[in-house]
Amino acid sequence: MPRRRTKRGGERTRLAGDYDVIVCGASFAGLAVARELAGAGRVLLLDRYELGERQTSACAAPTAWLEALGLEDSIRQTFDRLVMHTPHSTVRFPLPWTFSTFDYPRLCELLDDQNDAEFETAKVEGRGAAAGEAIEVRTDRGAVSAPLVVDALGWRRVLGTEGYQPPDAPLSRGLEVHPHGASRELEIWIDRSLVPAGYGWSFPAHDEVRVGVGSFDPRFHVKDPTVELAGRLRRDAVRYQGNWIPHKLRPATEDGVFFAGDSAGHCLPLTAEGIRTAFYFGIALGRELQQVLEGHGTHAAALRRYATFSDAHEWKFHWMLRAQRAVPRVPPRLLAAASRVMASRAFTHWAFGHYLRIAPPTFAKPGPGRSERLEQATLAA
Ligand SMILES: Cc1cc2nc3c(=O)[nH]c(=O)nc-3n(C[C@H](O)[C@H](O)[C@H](O)COP(=O)(O)OP(=O)(O)OC[C@H]3O[C@@H](n4cnc5c(N)ncnc54)[C@H](O)[C@@H]3O)c2cc1C
């Protein structure tokens, strides 16, 4: 259970003060940044909700990532194969590594235990006036400032300058329901009768099943398809949650501010997998900021190095986006035939191995040489 409650009424005293780092957004990306800053300085973590209060995803991630971050205790169910349905086939892909669904509040709690940041519930409204080297963050409880500021606020990128509004922005949309129930299979549907460009999913998590539909076309409404898929699976369409999902990288730094996770478009196109990439880029950013706090680098150098690191992954995101655009155009019978071929152990091991290496769990390993590892990862990307 969350340890702190979202501050309400009289508890919402004015916020003020100067910090070494302000991390805005306390979900996957923000908590990963804060984790790397433990012991390094005075860090303030802000979120409009209590930690783990608002789940915004089906919460499935490679098990190795959860283990690398010490989050095993949040795992609800683990899968070593993926079942893909098309109108003309059902194919089982043996996975070379496992996926796990997890409990969001528990994961946030476990990850939060790894930082020593102060936490406040406040809605971030934007940037205030610059004062020397400090950047002011305006919230509904007052203004706070720090020389190092991170926006891990999700796709809205509140501290950015460029507006981003659906349905014109490069965003997908996803909606799911969370009925009670159980299943042994991690399943996806590529079926144009459900969604013309996108996919449906059923991700079991022990005693609940997360059933949803994502559309790469932000103009396509996913509520009816979600209800339709839940109906096909004889599940109740209850406990809705959904959000916009970025499918294009955005600058990872802007005007002195750092961005990680969905705010930088770090969610992978095609699969809409954004949790492990939020961890990955959040950790990379946290390590850069740690260098600054420990006097081994400057703010300007951290901005440059982190932007270079993020940009080095651009071509991989670009190829995933090309695949996202291509898959909906493949005729269904051809897709069925191709998926049967791709289900061979040799192909899945090759393809899923490459896919995991876009943001590998080994990156999370603690220890010395963090900065060198960042350089190596930039080169490897
Ligand atoms: C329906 C759906 C299912 C998905 N399923 C999966 C999945 O199974 N696996 C996967 O890898 N990815 C999945 N994704 C994508 C994944 O959820 C995102 O990529 C991921 O959550 C990004 O993490 P983040 O920390 O960058 O942002 P978020 O998780 O969006 O966190 C942003 C944080 O900022 C806070 N915040 C926002 N605005 C403000 C503000 N103004 N002031 C203060 N705080 C604010 C929010 O409360 C939140 O805590 C799914 C997405 C959707 C919509």
Coordinates of C-alpha atoms and ligand atoms in Angstrom, one line a residue:
M1 CA 0.0 0.0 0.0
P2 CA 1.2 3.5 -0.6
R3 CA 2.9 5.0 2.4
R4 CA 1.9 8.6 1.9
R5 CA -1.3 10.0 0.8
T6 CA -1.9 12.7 -1.8
K7 CA -2.1 15.9 0.2
R8 CA -5.5 17.5 0.3
G9 CA -7.1 20.6 1.9
G10 CA -5.1 22.1 4.8
E11 CA -2.2 19.7 4.2
R12 CA -1.5 21.5 1.0
T13 CA 0.9 24.0 2.5
R14 CA 2.9 26.3 0.2
L15 CA 5.9 24.8 -1.4
A16 CA 9.1 26.8 -1.7
G17 CA 12.8 26.3 -1.6
D18 CA 15.9 25.5 -3.6
Y19 CA 17.1 21.9 -4.3
D20 CA 20.0 20.3 -6.2
V21 CA 17.6 18.5 -8.5
I22 CA 13.9 18.6 -9.0
V23 CA 12.4 15.5 -10.7
C24 CA 8.9 16.2 -11.9
G25 CA 6.8 13.0 -12.3
A26 CA 7.1 10.0 -10.0
S27 CA 6.3 7.0 -12.3
F28 CA 8.7 4.7 -14.2
A29 CA 11.1 7.4 -15.6
G30 CA 11.1 9.8 -12.6
L31 CA 11.6 7.1 -10.0
A32 CA 14.5 5.6 -12.1
V33 CA 16.2 9.0 -12.2
A34 CA 15.7 9.5 -8.5
R35 CA 17.1 6.0 -7.8
E36 CA 20.4 6.9 -9.4
L37 CA 20.7 10.1 -7.3
A38 CA 20.5 8.4 -3.9
G39 CA 23.1 9.9 -1.7
A40 CA 24.2 12.5 -4.2
G41 CA 22.3 15.7 -3.2
R42 CA 19.0 17.3 -2.2
V43 CA 16.4 15.9 -4.6
L44 CA 12.7 16.8 -4.7
L45 CA 10.3 14.4 -6.4
L46 CA 7.0 15.9 -7.5
D47 CA 3.8 14.2 -8.7
R48 CA 0.2 15.4 -8.8
Y49 CA -0.8 12.0 -7.3
E50 CA 0.5 9.8 -4.6
L51 CA 3.0 7.2 -5.6
G52 CA 1.4 4.3 -7.5
E53 CA -2.1 5.9 -7.1
R54 CA -2.8 6.1 -10.9
Q55 CA -1.9 3.1 -13.0
T56 CA -1.6 4.1 -16.7
S57 CA -0.5 0.9 -18.3
A58 CA -1.0 -2.8 -18.7
C59 CA 2.2 -3.1 -16.6
A60 CA 4.0 -5.8 -18.5
A61 CA 7.8 -5.7 -18.8
P62 CA 10.8 -8.0 -19.4
T63 CA 11.3 -10.0 -16.2
A64 CA 15.0 -9.4 -16.4
W65 CA 14.4 -5.6 -16.1
L66 CA 12.3 -6.1 -13.0
E67 CA 15.0 -8.3 -11.5
A68 CA 17.8 -6.0 -12.3
L69 CA 16.0 -3.2 -10.4
G70 CA 15.1 -5.4 -7.4
L71 CA 11.4 -5.2 -8.2
E72 CA 10.7 -9.0 -8.2
D73 CA 8.2 -8.7 -5.3
S74 CA 5.8 -6.7 -7.6
I75 CA 5.6 -9.5 -10.2
R76 CA 2.1 -11.0 -10.6
Q77 CA 2.6 -13.5 -13.5
T78 CA 5.4 -14.5 -15.9
F79 CA 5.1 -15.7 -19.5
D80 CA 7.6 -17.5 -21.7
R81 CA 5.5 -17.3 -24.8
L82 CA 3.4 -14.8 -26.7
V83 CA 0.2 -15.9 -28.5
M84 CA -0.6 -13.8 -31.6
H85 CA -4.0 -14.0 -33.2
T86 CA -4.8 -12.8 -36.7
P87 CA -8.1 -13.4 -38.4
H88 CA -6.6 -16.4 -40.1
S89 CA -4.2 -17.8 -37.6
T90 CA -3.2 -18.3 -34.0
V91 CA 0.6 -18.6 -33.5
R92 CA 2.6 -19.2 -30.4
F93 CA 6.0 -17.4 -30.2
P94 CA 8.4 -19.1 -27.8
L95 CA 10.2 -16.2 -26.1
P96 CA 14.0 -16.2 -25.5
W97 CA 13.4 -14.2 -22.3
T98 CA 10.2 -13.8 -20.2
F99 CA 7.7 -11.0 -19.8
S100 CA 6.0 -10.4 -16.5
T101 CA 3.0 -8.4 -15.5
F102 CA 3.4 -6.6 -12.2
D103 CA 1.4 -4.7 -9.5
Y104 CA 1.9 -0.9 -10.2
P105 CA 1.5 0.4 -6.6
R106 CA 3.9 -2.2 -5.3
L107 CA 6.5 -1.6 -8.0
C108 CA 6.4 2.2 -7.4
E109 CA 6.8 1.5 -3.6
L110 CA 9.8 -0.8 -4.2
L111 CA 11.5 1.6 -6.6
D112 CA 10.8 4.6 -4.4
D113 CA 12.5 2.7 -1.5
Q114 CA 15.7 3.0 -3.5
N115 CA 15.9 6.8 -3.4
D116 CA 16.3 9.4 -0.6
A117 CA 14.4 12.2 -2.3
E118 CA 11.8 14.3 -0.6
F119 CA 8.4 13.7 -2.2
E120 CA 5.5 16.2 -2.5
T121 CA 2.2 15.9 -4.3
A122 CA 1.8 19.0 -6.4
K123 CA 0.6 19.6 -9.9
V124 CA 3.4 21.0 -12.1
E125 CA 2.1 23.9 -14.1
G126 CA 5.2 25.1 -16.0
R127 CA 8.5 26.9 -15.8
G128 CA 8.9 30.2 -14.0
A129 CA 11.4 33.0 -14.5
A130 CA 15.0 32.0 -14.6
A131 CA 17.1 33.2 -11.7
G132 CA 20.8 32.8 -12.3
E133 CA 21.6 29.2 -12.8
A134 CA 18.4 28.0 -11.1
I135 CA 15.3 26.9 -13.0
E136 CA 12.0 27.7 -11.4
V137 CA 9.3 25.1 -11.5
R138 CA 5.8 26.4 -10.9
T139 CA 3.3 24.2 -9.2
D140 CA -0.2 24.6 -7.8
R141 CA 1.4 24.8 -4.3
G142 CA 4.0 27.4 -5.2
A143 CA 7.4 27.6 -6.9
V144 CA 10.5 25.6 -6.2
S145 CA 13.8 25.8 -8.0
A146 CA 17.0 23.9 -8.8
P147 CA 19.8 24.1 -11.3
L148 CA 19.0 20.6 -12.5
V149 CA 15.3 19.9 -13.5
V150 CA 13.9 16.7 -15.0
D151 CA 10.5 16.5 -16.8
A152 CA 9.3 12.9 -16.4
L153 CA 5.7 14.0 -16.6
G154 CA 4.6 11.8 -19.5
W155 CA 3.6 12.8 -23.1
R156 CA 2.3 16.3 -22.1
R157 CA 6.0 17.4 -21.5
V158 CA 4.7 20.2 -19.3
L159 CA 8.2 21.9 -19.0
G160 CA 8.8 21.8 -22.8
T161 CA 8.2 24.8 -25.0
E162 CA 6.6 23.1 -28.0
G163 CA 2.9 22.3 -27.7
Y164 CA 1.8 18.8 -28.4
Q165 CA -1.9 18.1 -28.8
P166 CA -3.7 14.9 -29.9
P167 CA -5.0 14.0 -32.4
D168 CA -2.4 16.0 -34.5
A169 CA 0.7 15.0 -32.6
P170 CA 2.5 11.6 -33.2
L171 CA 0.6 9.8 -30.5
S172 CA -1.1 6.5 -30.4
R173 CA -4.0 5.9 -28.0
G174 CA -4.6 3.0 -25.7
L175 CA -7.5 2.0 -23.4
E176 CA -7.9 -1.1 -21.3
V177 CA -10.2 -2.7 -18.8
H178 CA -9.2 -4.7 -15.7
P179 CA -11.8 -7.4 -15.0
H180 CA -11.1 -10.0 -12.3
G181 CA -10.2 -13.4 -13.7
A182 CA -7.3 -15.5 -14.7
S183 CA -5.6 -16.9 -17.8
R184 CA -2.2 -18.5 -18.6
E185 CA -1.5 -16.8 -21.9
L186 CA -0.1 -13.4 -22.9
E187 CA -2.1 -12.7 -26.0
I188 CA -2.3 -10.1 -28.7
W189 CA -4.7 -9.6 -31.7
I190 CA -3.8 -8.0 -35.0
D191 CA -7.2 -7.8 -36.5
R192 CA -8.5 -4.9 -38.6
S193 CA -12.1 -5.7 -37.6
L194 CA -11.0 -4.6 -34.1
V195 CA -8.6 -1.8 -34.9
P196 CA -7.4 -0.8 -38.4
A197 CA -3.9 0.1 -37.3
G198 CA -2.9 -1.2 -33.9
Y199 CA -3.5 -4.3 -31.8
G200 CA -5.6 -5.7 -29.0
W201 CA -4.1 -7.5 -25.9
S202 CA -5.0 -9.6 -23.0
F203 CA -2.3 -9.5 -20.3
P204 CA -3.2 -11.6 -17.2
A205 CA -1.9 -10.6 -13.9
H206 CA -2.7 -13.4 -11.5
D207 CA -6.3 -12.5 -10.4
E208 CA -7.1 -9.9 -13.0
V209 CA -6.8 -9.6 -16.8
R210 CA -5.8 -6.4 -18.5
V211 CA -7.7 -6.4 -21.8
G212 CA -7.2 -3.4 -24.1
V213 CA -6.8 -2.0 -27.6
G214 CA -4.2 0.4 -28.9
S215 CA -4.5 2.4 -32.1
F216 CA -1.5 4.0 -33.9
D217 CA -4.0 6.4 -35.4
P218 CA -4.9 8.9 -32.7
R219 CA -8.2 9.7 -34.5
F220 CA -9.5 6.1 -34.1
H221 CA -11.5 5.7 -30.9
V222 CA -10.7 2.6 -28.9
K223 CA -13.5 2.4 -26.5
D224 CA -15.9 0.3 -28.6
P225 CA -13.1 -2.1 -29.7
T226 CA -12.0 -2.5 -26.1
V227 CA -15.5 -3.4 -25.1
E228 CA -15.8 -5.7 -28.2
L229 CA -12.5 -7.6 -27.3
A230 CA -13.5 -7.9 -23.6
G231 CA -16.9 -9.3 -24.9
R232 CA -15.2 -11.8 -27.2
L233 CA -13.1 -13.0 -24.2
R234 CA -16.2 -13.1 -22.0
R235 CA -14.6 -10.6 -19.6
D236 CA -16.4 -7.7 -17.9
A237 CA -15.6 -4.2 -19.3
V238 CA -14.9 -2.7 -15.9
R239 CA -12.2 -0.5 -14.3
Y240 CA -11.1 1.5 -17.4
Q241 CA -7.8 3.2 -17.8
G242 CA -6.1 4.7 -20.8
N243 CA -3.8 7.3 -22.1
W244 CA -2.0 8.7 -25.2
I245 CA 1.2 6.9 -26.1
P246 CA 4.0 8.7 -27.9
H247 CA 5.5 6.9 -30.9
K248 CA 8.2 9.4 -31.9
L249 CA 11.3 10.6 -30.1
R250 CA 11.5 14.2 -29.0
P251 CA 14.5 16.2 -27.9
A252 CA 15.8 14.8 -24.6
T253 CA 16.9 18.2 -23.5
E254 CA 15.5 21.6 -24.1
D255 CA 16.3 25.0 -22.7
G256 CA 18.3 23.6 -19.8
V257 CA 15.7 21.0 -18.8
F258 CA 16.1 17.2 -19.1
F259 CA 13.3 14.9 -20.4
A260 CA 13.0 11.1 -19.8
G261 CA 10.3 8.5 -20.6
D262 CA 7.2 9.5 -22.5
S263 CA 8.0 13.2 -22.2
A264 CA 11.0 12.5 -24.5
G265 CA 9.0 10.0 -26.7
H266 CA 11.0 7.1 -25.2
C267 CA 8.2 4.7 -25.8
L268 CA 8.9 2.1 -28.5
P269 CA 6.7 2.4 -31.7
L270 CA 4.9 -0.7 -32.9
T271 CA 4.8 -2.4 -29.5
A272 CA 4.1 0.7 -27.4
E273 CA 6.5 -0.7 -24.8
G274 CA 7.5 2.3 -22.7
I275 CA 8.2 1.0 -19.2
R276 CA 11.6 -0.5 -19.7
T277 CA 12.7 2.4 -21.9
A278 CA 11.5 4.8 -19.2
F279 CA 13.7 2.9 -16.8
Y280 CA 16.6 2.8 -19.2
F281 CA 16.7 6.5 -20.2
G282 CA 15.8 7.5 -16.6
I283 CA 18.8 5.6 -15.3
A284 CA 21.1 7.1 -18.0
L285 CA 19.9 10.6 -17.1
G286 CA 20.2 9.9 -13.3
R287 CA 23.9 8.9 -13.9
E288 CA 24.6 12.0 -15.8
L289 CA 23.1 14.2 -13.0
Q290 CA 25.0 12.3 -10.4
Q291 CA 28.2 13.2 -12.2
V292 CA 27.3 16.8 -12.0
L293 CA 26.3 16.7 -8.3
E294 CA 29.6 14.9 -7.5
G295 CA 31.6 17.7 -9.3
H296 CA 32.8 15.4 -12.1
G297 CA 30.9 17.3 -14.8
T298 CA 28.9 20.5 -15.6
H299 CA 25.2 21.0 -16.3
A300 CA 26.1 21.9 -19.9
A301 CA 28.1 18.7 -20.4
A302 CA 25.3 16.6 -18.9
L303 CA 22.8 18.2 -21.3
R304 CA 25.0 17.5 -24.2
R305 CA 25.9 13.9 -23.2
Y306 CA 22.4 12.9 -22.3
A307 CA 21.0 14.4 -25.6
T308 CA 23.7 12.5 -27.5
F309 CA 22.8 9.3 -25.7
S310 CA 19.1 9.6 -26.5
D311 CA 19.8 10.7 -30.1
A312 CA 22.0 7.6 -30.6
H313 CA 18.9 5.5 -30.4
E314 CA 17.0 7.5 -33.0
W315 CA 17.5 5.0 -35.8
K316 CA 16.2 2.1 -33.8
F317 CA 13.0 4.1 -32.9
H318 CA 12.8 5.0 -36.6
W319 CA 12.8 1.4 -37.7
M320 CA 10.2 0.5 -35.1
L321 CA 8.1 3.3 -36.5
R322 CA 8.5 2.0 -40.0
A323 CA 7.4 -1.4 -38.9
Q324 CA 4.4 0.3 -37.1
R325 CA 3.4 1.8 -40.4
A326 CA 4.0 -1.3 -42.5
V327 CA 2.3 -4.0 -40.4
P328 CA -1.3 -2.6 -40.8
R329 CA -0.8 -2.6 -44.6
V330 CA 0.2 -6.3 -44.8
P331 CA -2.8 -8.3 -46.2
P332 CA -4.3 -10.5 -43.4
R333 CA -3.6 -13.8 -45.2
L334 CA 0.0 -12.8 -45.8
L335 CA 0.4 -11.7 -42.2
A336 CA -0.9 -15.2 -41.0
A337 CA 1.6 -17.0 -43.3
A338 CA 4.4 -14.7 -42.2
S339 CA 3.7 -15.1 -38.5
R340 CA 3.8 -18.9 -38.8
V341 CA 7.3 -18.6 -40.3
M342 CA 8.4 -16.1 -37.7
A343 CA 7.3 -18.4 -34.9
S344 CA 10.3 -20.6 -35.4
R345 CA 12.6 -20.7 -32.3
A346 CA 15.5 -19.5 -34.4
F347 CA 13.7 -16.4 -35.6
T348 CA 12.0 -15.5 -32.3
H349 CA 15.4 -15.8 -30.5
W350 CA 17.0 -13.5 -33.1
A351 CA 14.2 -11.0 -33.3
F352 CA 13.4 -10.7 -29.6
G353 CA 17.1 -10.7 -28.7
H354 CA 17.6 -7.6 -30.9
Y355 CA 14.4 -6.1 -29.6
L356 CA 15.6 -6.5 -25.9
R357 CA 18.9 -5.0 -26.8
I358 CA 17.3 -1.6 -27.7
A359 CA 17.2 -1.1 -23.9
P360 CA 18.9 -4.0 -22.3
P361 CA 18.4 -4.9 -18.6
T362 CA 22.2 -5.2 -18.0
F363 CA 22.2 -1.4 -18.2
A364 CA 20.6 -1.2 -14.7
K365 CA 23.4 -3.0 -13.0
P366 CA 24.9 -0.9 -10.1
G367 CA 28.6 -0.4 -9.5
P368 CA 31.5 1.7 -10.5
G369 CA 32.2 3.0 -14.0
R370 CA 28.7 4.3 -14.6
S371 CA 29.8 7.1 -16.8
E372 CA 32.0 4.8 -18.9
R373 CA 29.0 2.5 -19.3
L374 CA 27.0 5.4 -20.6
E375 CA 29.6 6.2 -23.2
Q376 CA 29.8 2.5 -24.2
A377 CA 26.0 2.3 -24.5
T378 CA 26.0 5.5 -26.6
L379 CA 28.5 3.9 -29.0
A380 CA 26.7 0.5 -29.0
A381 CA 23.4 2.2 -29.8
Ligands
LIG1 C1 -3.4 1.5 -22.0 C2 -1.9 1.4 -22.0 C3 -1.3 0.2 -21.7 C4 0.1 0.2 -21.7 N1 0.8 -1.0 -21.4 C5 2.1 -1.0 -21.4 C6 2.8 -2.3 -21.0 O1 2.2 -3.3 -20.7 N2 4.1 -2.3 -21.0 C7 4.9 -1.2 -21.4 O2 6.1 -1.2 -21.4 N3 4.3 0.0 -21.7 C8 2.9 0.1 -21.7 N4 2.3 1.3 -22.0 C9 3.1 2.5 -22.2 C10 3.6 3.0 -20.8 O3 2.5 3.1 -19.9 C11 4.3 4.4 -20.9 O4 5.3 4.4 -21.9 C12 5.0 4.6 -19.5 O5 4.0 4.8 -18.5 C13 5.9 5.9 -19.6 O6 6.4 6.1 -18.3 P1 6.7 7.6 -17.8 O7 7.3 7.5 -16.4 O8 7.5 8.3 -18.8 O9 5.3 8.4 -17.8 P2 4.0 8.1 -17.0 O10 4.0 6.6 -16.5 O11 2.9 8.6 -17.8 O12 4.2 8.9 -15.6 C14 4.0 10.3 -15.6 C15 3.9 10.8 -14.2 O13 3.8 12.2 -14.2 C16 2.7 12.6 -13.4 N5 2.2 13.8 -13.9 C17 1.7 14.1 -15.1 N6 1.4 15.4 -15.3 C18 1.7 16.0 -14.1 C19 1.7 17.3 -13.7 N7 1.3 18.3 -14.4 N8 2.1 17.6 -12.4 C20 2.6 16.6 -11.6 N9 2.6 15.3 -12.0 C21 2.2 15.0 -13.2 C22 1.7 11.4 -13.5 O14 0.8 11.4 -12.4 C23 2.6 10.2 -13.5 O15 2.9 9.7 -12.2 C24 0.9 1.4 -22.0 C25 0.2 2.6 -22.2 C26 -1.2 2.6 -22.2 C27 -1.9 3.9 -22.4

